[in-house]
XYZ file of N, CA and C in Angstrom:
657
model
N -80.115 193.723 -94.893
C -81.043 193.356 -93.714
C -82.498 193.427 -94.679
N -83.716 192.274 -94.727
C -84.138 191.957 -95.070
C -85.533 193.326 -94.512
N -86.069 194.462 -95.958
C -86.851 195.536 -95.174
C -88.568 194.425 -95.558
N -89.233 194.960 -94.476
C -90.362 194.397 -94.412
C -91.563 195.325 -94.837
N -91.768 193.718 -95.978
C -93.234 194.118 -96.775
C -94.312 194.204 -96.451
N -95.241 194.379 -96.237
C -96.743 195.276 -96.101
C -98.040 194.005 -96.407
N -99.297 193.995 -95.955
C -100.516 193.824 -96.584
C -100.154 193.377 -97.509
N -100.630 194.810 -98.681
C -100.458 194.558 -100.282
C -98.991 194.471 -100.992
N -98.037 194.362 -99.666
C -96.661 193.598 -101.009
C -96.070 195.170 -101.305
N -96.297 196.404 -100.789
C -95.885 197.126 -100.287
C -94.663 197.598 -99.009
N -93.406 198.094 -99.593
C -92.144 198.662 -98.211
C -92.774 199.158 -97.617
N -93.170 198.685 -96.165
C -93.446 199.574 -94.813
C -92.560 201.058 -94.896
N -93.078 202.431 -95.019
C -92.057 203.052 -94.532
C -92.176 203.302 -93.923
N -90.322 203.805 -93.552
C -89.260 203.909 -92.163
C -89.817 204.985 -91.281
N -89.719 204.976 -90.637
C -90.252 205.841 -89.429
C -89.073 206.137 -89.021
N -89.293 208.067 -89.271
C -88.024 208.581 -88.565
C -88.900 209.715 -87.050
N -87.175 210.518 -86.662
C -87.800 210.987 -85.729
C -87.985 210.187 -84.585
N -88.165 211.621 -83.052
C -88.780 210.304 -82.000
C -89.913 210.371 -81.677
N -89.737 208.957 -81.216
C -91.897 208.940 -81.181
C -91.609 208.422 -79.734
N -92.091 208.823 -78.711
C -93.383 208.843 -77.241
C -93.735 207.657 -77.514
N -92.979 205.949 -76.596
C -93.335 204.587 -76.555
C -94.263 204.383 -75.691
N -93.531 204.929 -74.262
C -94.003 204.342 -73.007
C -93.926 205.703 -71.560
N -95.440 205.159 -70.473
C -94.517 206.167 -69.591
C -94.812 205.613 -68.720
N -94.334 204.971 -67.482
C -94.416 204.079 -66.548
C -94.685 205.181 -65.715
N -94.760 204.709 -63.860
C -94.374 205.273 -62.967
C -93.363 204.720 -62.514
N -92.484 205.635 -61.924
C -91.096 204.871 -61.411
C -90.704 205.186 -59.409
N -90.485 204.276 -59.385
C -91.036 204.996 -57.246
C -88.631 205.258 -56.957
N -88.666 205.751 -56.746
C -86.844 205.898 -56.888
C -86.682 206.469 -55.546
N -85.131 206.327 -54.814
C -84.988 206.706 -53.483
C -85.317 208.222 -53.542
N -85.412 209.027 -54.699
C -85.251 210.301 -53.959
C -86.904 211.629 -54.164
N -87.535 209.798 -55.816
C -88.934 210.077 -55.309
C -89.411 209.536 -56.294
N -90.886 209.798 -56.145
C -91.340 208.730 -57.384
C -91.298 210.042 -58.453
N -91.011 209.396 -59.909
C -90.889 210.220 -60.481
C -91.964 209.796 -61.803
N -92.209 210.015 -63.552
C -92.126 209.505 -64.269
C -91.138 208.809 -65.699
N -91.397 207.282 -65.738
C -90.022 207.048 -67.329
C -90.656 207.735 -68.077
N -90.693 208.110 -69.289
C -91.300 208.258 -70.440
C -90.838 207.302 -71.668
N -90.549 206.362 -71.665
C -89.705 206.197 -72.680
C -89.876 206.738 -74.346
N -88.411 206.930 -75.059
C -88.443 207.493 -76.611
C -88.247 206.453 -77.280
N -88.354 206.444 -78.124
C -87.343 206.196 -79.675
C -86.646 206.444 -80.135
N -85.329 206.955 -80.984
C -85.444 207.768 -81.408
C -85.517 207.350 -82.865
N -85.519 207.065 -83.729
C -85.804 205.855 -84.594
C -84.945 206.986 -85.557
N -83.741 207.505 -86.328
C -82.533 208.585 -86.540
C -81.981 207.412 -85.740
N -81.460 206.926 -84.951
C -80.226 206.986 -84.839
C -80.310 205.573 -84.032
N -81.301 204.941 -83.425
C -81.909 203.514 -83.139
C -81.995 203.207 -81.596
N -81.754 204.474 -81.222
C -81.201 204.590 -79.628
C -82.601 204.580 -78.498
N -82.551 203.847 -77.482
C -84.003 204.040 -76.554
C -83.597 205.318 -75.783
N -84.607 206.618 -75.212
C -84.153 206.915 -74.516
C -85.388 207.343 -73.751
N -84.480 208.492 -72.390
C -85.894 208.034 -71.313
C -85.998 209.118 -71.352
N -86.760 210.212 -71.111
C -86.926 211.495 -69.448
C -87.625 210.507 -68.860
N -86.548 210.804 -67.424
C -87.770 211.223 -65.819
C -87.786 212.677 -65.412
N -89.733 212.330 -65.771
C -90.133 213.549 -64.980
C -90.912 213.904 -63.916
N -91.205 214.684 -63.347
C -91.228 214.614 -61.483
C -92.697 215.515 -61.830
N -93.159 216.004 -61.121
C -94.153 216.575 -60.878
C -94.346 217.077 -62.053
N -95.406 218.062 -61.862
C -96.220 218.750 -62.488
C -95.366 220.052 -63.649
N -95.253 219.621 -65.523
C -94.195 220.572 -65.888
C -94.737 221.464 -65.922
N -94.477 222.781 -66.233
C -94.332 224.079 -66.775
C -94.305 223.830 -67.771
N -94.777 225.261 -69.112
C -94.085 225.385 -70.255
C -92.786 225.832 -70.301
N -92.197 226.971 -69.353
C -91.456 227.827 -69.350
C -90.414 227.663 -67.732
N -88.826 227.591 -68.158
C -88.506 227.942 -67.074
C -88.751 226.380 -66.511
N -88.250 225.138 -67.092
C -88.367 224.139 -66.501
C -86.317 223.918 -65.673
N -87.105 223.433 -64.534
C -85.236 222.864 -64.034
C -85.236 221.527 -64.896
N -83.762 221.733 -65.770
C -83.685 219.717 -66.081
C -81.849 219.953 -66.867
N -82.290 218.603 -66.394
C -80.435 218.422 -66.525
C -80.454 217.291 -67.676
N -79.570 217.720 -68.761
C -79.091 216.228 -70.108
C -78.621 215.652 -69.389
N -78.342 214.181 -69.219
C -77.695 213.292 -68.564
C -76.752 213.046 -69.662
N -75.837 213.037 -69.393
C -75.280 211.604 -70.643
C -75.558 210.797 -70.229
N -75.145 209.632 -70.853
C -75.357 208.245 -70.764
C -73.621 207.554 -70.520
N -73.455 207.489 -68.994
C -72.027 206.919 -68.173
C -71.811 206.383 -67.583
N -71.639 204.587 -68.253
C -71.725 203.543 -67.045
C -70.853 203.641 -65.761
N -69.462 203.966 -66.140
C -69.095 203.906 -65.166
C -69.274 204.843 -63.998
N -69.527 205.791 -64.269
C -69.584 207.023 -63.155
C -71.156 206.887 -62.980
N -72.386 206.782 -64.172
C -73.500 206.527 -63.264
C -73.428 205.163 -62.290
N -73.268 203.802 -62.714
C -73.608 202.563 -62.563
C -72.870 202.247 -61.519
N -71.402 202.838 -61.861
C -70.172 201.677 -60.892
C -69.127 203.188 -59.716
N -69.970 203.785 -60.035
C -69.311 204.374 -59.424
C -67.509 205.237 -59.333
N -67.561 205.441 -60.299
C -66.175 205.559 -60.653
C -65.953 206.399 -60.447
N -64.715 207.062 -60.266
C -64.320 208.187 -59.797
C -63.522 209.295 -60.515
N -63.006 208.882 -61.690
C -62.647 209.375 -62.221
C -63.603 210.170 -63.490
N -64.370 210.624 -63.279
C -65.471 211.160 -63.708
C -66.010 211.697 -63.097
N -67.683 212.770 -62.897
C -68.100 213.828 -61.856
C -69.577 212.500 -62.329
N -69.611 212.213 -63.117
C -71.209 212.530 -63.682
C -72.105 211.420 -62.797
N -71.985 210.569 -62.004
C -72.292 209.967 -61.110
C -73.626 210.798 -60.386
N -72.164 211.678 -60.046
C -72.363 212.553 -57.858
C -73.457 213.727 -58.985
N -73.150 214.180 -59.779
C -74.217 215.073 -61.047
C -75.578 214.232 -60.929
N -76.049 213.059 -60.942
C -77.033 213.258 -61.736
C -77.499 212.845 -60.787
N -77.417 212.145 -59.345
C -78.195 212.615 -58.523
C -77.679 213.768 -57.791
N -76.652 214.856 -57.744
C -77.124 216.196 -57.377
C -78.468 216.191 -58.394
N -78.918 216.383 -59.831
C -80.093 216.272 -60.660
C -80.997 216.122 -60.094
N -81.318 214.924 -59.892
C -82.172 214.406 -58.850
C -83.149 214.399 -58.390
N -81.991 215.458 -56.898
C -82.362 215.728 -55.984
C -82.679 216.821 -56.180
N -82.341 217.791 -56.790
C -82.344 219.464 -57.365
C -83.428 218.953 -58.088
N -84.166 218.274 -59.206
C -85.893 218.548 -59.172
C -86.804 218.353 -58.248
N -86.276 217.351 -57.885
C -87.545 216.456 -56.880
C -87.209 217.858 -55.135
N -86.055 218.683 -55.162
C -86.104 219.740 -54.096
C -87.134 221.043 -55.171
N -86.874 220.603 -56.811
C -88.246 222.076 -56.864
C -89.658 221.966 -56.673
N -89.239 220.724 -56.977
C -90.801 220.710 -56.933
C -91.806 219.891 -58.507
N -91.447 219.690 -59.485
C -90.876 219.754 -60.509
C -89.838 219.870 -61.301
N -89.796 219.087 -62.258
C -88.940 218.759 -63.599
C -88.369 217.886 -64.591
N -87.096 218.028 -64.923
C -86.797 216.738 -66.177
C -85.184 215.938 -65.276
N -84.779 215.289 -66.192
C -83.630 214.900 -66.003
C -84.170 213.100 -67.392
N -83.259 214.133 -68.195
C -83.605 214.132 -69.812
C -82.096 212.786 -70.307
N -82.621 211.404 -69.427
C -80.853 210.293 -70.187
C -80.288 209.800 -70.682
N -79.252 210.252 -72.148
C -79.627 210.012 -73.316
C -78.625 209.255 -73.157
N -78.935 208.363 -74.339
C -77.652 207.450 -73.782
C -77.769 207.355 -75.572
N -76.421 206.331 -75.811
C -76.184 206.976 -77.014
C -74.745 207.559 -76.392
N -74.588 209.057 -75.195
C -73.625 209.608 -75.249
C -71.991 209.432 -74.369
N -72.383 208.391 -74.491
C -70.754 207.534 -73.900
C -69.614 207.626 -73.659
N -69.077 208.249 -73.029
C -67.204 209.427 -73.798
C -67.722 210.338 -74.782
N -68.889 211.046 -74.211
C -68.756 212.143 -74.971
C -69.498 211.811 -76.764
N -70.150 209.850 -76.464
C -70.062 209.917 -78.196
C -69.427 209.184 -78.067
N -68.375 209.150 -78.237
C -67.741 207.687 -78.345
C -67.888 206.220 -78.474
N -68.665 206.148 -77.500
C -68.935 204.788 -76.862
C -67.684 203.940 -75.546
N -68.191 202.379 -75.266
C -68.215 202.222 -74.342
C -66.876 201.758 -73.960
N -66.652 201.308 -75.332
C -64.510 200.192 -75.254
C -63.207 201.899 -75.604
N -64.599 202.882 -76.273
C -63.294 203.607 -76.791
C -63.270 204.106 -76.320
N -64.503 205.475 -74.943
C -64.183 206.100 -72.990
C -62.958 204.536 -72.875
N -63.015 203.348 -72.928
C -62.557 202.557 -71.156
C -60.554 202.909 -72.125
N -60.770 202.713 -73.327
C -59.151 202.784 -74.137
C -58.686 204.457 -74.266
N -59.528 204.971 -74.401
C -59.167 206.710 -73.454
C -58.308 206.569 -72.218
N -59.197 206.198 -71.340
C -59.289 205.936 -70.448
C -57.440 205.461 -69.631
N -57.397 204.300 -70.565
C -55.990 204.278 -70.372
C -54.713 204.404 -70.640
N -55.225 205.689 -71.759
C -54.210 206.710 -72.609
C -53.694 208.276 -71.142
N -55.485 207.836 -70.400
C -55.279 208.975 -69.701
C -53.759 208.187 -67.970
N -54.201 207.414 -67.650
C -53.241 206.759 -67.119
C -52.093 206.570 -67.107
N -51.214 206.707 -68.281
C -50.597 207.350 -68.841
C -49.361 208.483 -69.347
N -50.896 209.526 -68.885
C -50.355 210.989 -69.089
C -51.330 211.769 -69.716
N -52.123 211.162 -70.537
C -52.159 212.361 -72.018
C -54.093 212.427 -70.943
N -53.906 214.116 -71.858
C -55.939 214.575 -70.883
C -57.107 213.485 -71.917
N -58.054 214.085 -71.489
C -58.969 213.595 -72.115
C -59.393 213.765 -73.189
N -58.967 214.915 -74.128
C -58.907 215.791 -75.258
C -58.069 214.889 -76.030
N -56.451 215.153 -75.216
C -55.009 214.436 -75.789
C -55.509 213.204 -76.272
N -57.042 211.888 -75.119
C -56.427 211.003 -75.648
C -56.966 210.559 -76.342
N -58.595 211.248 -76.386
C -59.626 211.184 -77.905
C -59.043 211.255 -79.083
N -58.093 212.550 -79.473
C -57.310 212.227 -80.612
C -56.407 211.139 -81.174
N -55.692 210.357 -79.724
C -54.706 209.953 -79.807
C -55.331 208.667 -81.122
N -56.306 208.300 -80.946
C -57.442 207.093 -81.485
C -58.110 208.221 -82.683
N -57.572 208.669 -82.682
C -58.260 208.901 -84.334
C -59.577 209.206 -83.807
N -60.654 210.004 -83.006
C -61.397 210.224 -82.482
C -61.395 211.630 -81.970
N -63.222 212.136 -82.149
C -64.005 213.601 -81.617
C -63.268 213.877 -79.941
N -62.827 214.878 -79.719
C -63.555 215.491 -79.011
C -65.016 215.248 -78.057
N -65.997 215.420 -78.885
C -66.819 215.399 -78.525
C -68.043 215.403 -79.620
N -68.593 214.175 -79.506
C -69.822 213.551 -80.334
C -70.674 213.274 -80.243
N -70.959 214.524 -79.074
C -72.608 214.240 -79.269
C -73.841 215.728 -79.153
N -74.725 214.561 -80.051
C -75.899 215.680 -80.233
C -77.301 215.475 -79.621
N -77.362 217.124 -79.681
C -78.468 216.860 -78.008
C -80.014 217.352 -78.851
N -80.178 217.466 -80.862
C -80.834 216.774 -81.581
C -82.797 215.896 -80.457
N -81.780 215.191 -79.917
C -83.191 214.196 -79.444
C -83.841 214.701 -78.202
N -82.317 215.380 -77.201
C -83.034 215.560 -76.042
C -83.600 217.283 -76.349
N -83.632 217.959 -77.008
C -84.753 218.980 -77.838
C -86.036 218.032 -77.932
N -85.816 217.391 -79.446
C -87.044 216.984 -79.122
C -88.491 216.030 -78.375
N -87.163 215.487 -77.135
C -87.931 215.395 -76.428
C -88.803 216.372 -75.440
N -88.151 217.445 -75.278
C -88.439 218.390 -74.484
C -89.777 218.879 -75.284
N -89.929 218.898 -76.349
C -90.340 219.890 -77.039
C -92.136 218.544 -76.076
N -92.009 217.273 -77.197
C -92.649 216.697 -76.452
C -93.545 216.589 -74.974
N -92.208 217.525 -74.598
C -93.230 217.379 -72.537
C -93.607 218.623 -72.172
N -93.921 219.079 -73.950
C -94.480 220.339 -73.957
C -93.406 221.763 -72.717
N -92.787 221.861 -73.115
C -91.219 222.425 -72.102
C -90.575 223.231 -73.705
N -90.751 224.921 -73.511
C -90.449 225.937 -73.972
C -88.826 226.305 -74.134
N -88.828 226.853 -72.408
C -87.159 226.973 -72.530
C -86.945 226.245 -71.505
N -85.704 225.890 -70.845
C -85.225 225.373 -69.754
C -84.894 226.487 -68.586
N -83.761 226.053 -67.785
C -83.315 226.295 -66.912
C -81.928 224.942 -66.163
N -81.536 225.310 -67.476
C -80.367 223.790 -67.719
C -79.473 224.229 -66.250
N -79.461 222.440 -65.546
C -78.532 222.130 -65.174
C -77.389 221.811 -66.157
N -76.005 222.965 -65.898
C -74.418 222.112 -66.384
C -74.181 222.844 -66.035
N -72.168 222.676 -66.606
C -71.420 224.120 -66.167
C -70.796 223.556 -67.446
N -71.397 222.834 -69.099
C -70.798 223.432 -70.465
C -71.622 223.489 -70.753
N -71.196 224.819 -71.814
C -71.668 225.970 -72.159
C -72.125 225.306 -73.685
N -71.871 224.386 -73.915
C -72.430 223.157 -75.329
C -73.553 223.109 -75.883
N -74.510 222.884 -74.206
C -74.920 222.293 -74.051
C -75.996 223.534 -74.777
N -75.927 224.443 -73.954
C -76.941 225.962 -73.859
C -76.874 226.050 -75.159
N -75.683 226.473 -75.456
C -75.973 226.523 -77.264
C -76.932 225.481 -78.512
N -76.372 223.925 -78.104
C -76.641 222.794 -79.074
C -78.845 223.348 -78.718
N -79.392 224.002 -77.599
C -80.626 223.626 -77.164
C -81.117 224.562 -77.877
N -80.510 225.579 -77.511
C -81.404 227.221 -78.548
C -81.000 227.013 -80.212
N -79.526 225.911 -80.227
C -80.407 225.352 -81.565
C -81.090 224.942 -82.338
N -81.590 224.289 -81.506
C -82.603 223.161 -81.931
C -83.983 223.978 -80.849
N -84.051 225.175 -81.276
C -85.861 225.990 -80.390
C -85.781 225.834 -79.509
N -84.713 225.297 -77.587
C -85.592 225.548 -76.810
C -84.688 226.094 -76.392
N -85.152 227.362 -75.509
C -84.367 228.660 -74.793
C -84.002 228.072 -73.854
N -82.854 228.838 -73.189
C -82.296 228.429 -71.950
C -82.808 230.291 -71.194
N -83.139 230.072 -70.102
C -83.712 231.063 -69.408
C -81.932 231.397 -68.344
N -82.000 230.199 -68.352
C -80.548 230.465 -66.925
C -80.085 228.990 -66.770
N -78.075 228.988 -66.900
C -77.264 227.760 -66.486
C -77.458 228.090 -65.338
N -77.572 226.925 -64.379
C -77.755 226.019 -63.028
C -76.834 225.278 -62.940
N -75.551 225.625 -61.943
C -74.233 225.115 -61.787
C -74.745 223.913 -60.967
N -73.589 222.679 -61.891
C -74.029 221.850 -60.836
C -72.385 221.285 -60.730
N -71.711 221.852 -58.872
C -70.867 221.638 -58.696
C -70.566 220.668 -57.934
N -69.952 219.512 -58.485
C -69.608 217.957 -57.268
C -68.125 218.787 -57.263
N -68.322 218.554 -55.565
C -66.357 219.231 -55.147
C -65.367 217.783 -55.584
N -64.229 218.122 -56.471
C -63.306 217.271 -56.303
C -62.339 215.877 -55.823
N -61.854 215.432 -55.984
C -61.399 214.273 -55.351
C -59.517 214.220 -56.052
N -58.830 213.165 -55.549
C -57.703 213.358 -56.083
C -57.731 212.560 -57.471
N -58.673 211.725 -57.272
C -59.035 210.636 -58.695
C -59.169 211.368 -60.209
N -59.752 212.105 -60.058
C -60.578 213.501 -61.262
C -59.832 214.770 -60.799
N -59.972 215.666 -60.442
C -58.996 216.839 -60.813
C -58.541 217.333 -61.972
N -57.669 216.661 -62.156
C -57.410 216.419 -63.710
C -57.793 216.440 -64.948
N -58.375 215.623 -64.720
C -60.330 215.477 -65.548
C -60.918 216.573 -65.390
N -61.039 217.471 -64.807
C -61.531 218.446 -64.539
C -61.704 219.575 -64.524
N -60.035 219.680 -64.236
C -59.248 220.895 -64.713
C -59.451 220.864 -66.858
N -58.711 219.823 -67.174
C -58.653 219.741 -68.801
C -59.576 220.061 -69.047
N -61.230 220.124 -68.640
C -62.484 220.348 -69.351
C -63.131 221.327 -68.787
N -62.172 222.321 -67.433
C -61.815 224.104 -67.956
C -61.595 224.189 -68.756
N -59.854 223.993 -68.557
C -59.279 224.603 -69.716
C -59.577 224.193 -71.146
N -59.942 223.177 -71.228
C -59.812 222.690 -72.874
C -61.167 222.766 -73.237
N -62.046 222.664 -72.287
C -63.559 222.115 -73.408
C -64.747 223.429 -72.637
N -63.953 224.615 -72.450
C -65.060 225.317 -71.587
C -65.650 225.330 -70.274
N -65.479 224.208 -69.892
C -66.766 224.150 -68.761
C -66.253 225.492 -67.121
N -67.681 225.263 -67.283
C -68.142 226.777 -66.292
C -67.387 225.826 -64.417
N -66.530 225.554 -64.251
C -66.148 225.136 -62.849
C -65.367 226.016 -62.158
N -65.987 226.858 -60.841
C -64.847 228.397 -60.642
C -64.073 227.360 -59.578
N -65.642 226.067 -58.389
C -65.521 225.691 -57.375
C -63.479 225.006 -57.576
N -62.784 224.766 -58.734
C -61.519 224.320 -58.299
C -60.238 225.431 -58.279
N -61.196 226.692 -58.545
C -59.693 227.877 -58.532
C -58.800 227.323 -56.867
N -59.682 227.154 -55.803
C -59.343 226.852 -54.145
C -58.257 225.524 -54.587
N -58.735 224.763 -55.439
C -57.371 223.652 -55.800
C -57.150 223.814 -55.812
N -57.281 224.328 -57.060
C -55.771 225.032 -58.271
C -54.946 226.037 -57.215
N -55.492 226.970 -56.348
C -54.652 228.014 -55.481
C -53.892 227.625 -54.521
N -54.655 225.826 -53.939
C -53.033 225.050 -53.076
C -52.927 223.636 -53.331
N -52.889 223.749 -54.685
C -51.623 222.710 -55.267
C -50.106 223.075 -55.785
């Protein structure tokens, strides 16, 4: 790749970190958000935070939503991602203020779209989601939440009420300097297509999914 040369013949410095690029109104079926776009110069990903209302500094209702094309756009019932995104946006509007940080580069818990589809094919043959990733020689969860913490800092948020069932998200935010005052469950009723996937998330990835107890006991 050719490096950019400045007007004086010097190499332009490489940008690092997270840069706020644009702030645009985004009317949605849920309500009117501000879509704040960021560039993650370290990873090369474009990111967006959907902000509703006037944000406080502390205890802001927040969802860190990992990109999931199949669930978010296509309504896949293999996972609960699309329903969680819908529930999070509705919760933020009902609260009167909050943030949904949509994290691109997190597809398939960070392994990418095509690898996720390969893992799904293996799950159709009987492997669980953890076994499928490992069979492909891939990490079980490769997501990093540092960019989310930097976005929240840019928005002036120092502590959150985190909408998540995943303890790793809480731990990651705290490790990056964002306080988590509360972890708010985001429980979606299971269906036949995702009950095995959800059980695996609870049993092997430590997700807090107490609503599965009734389903498990009746099966």
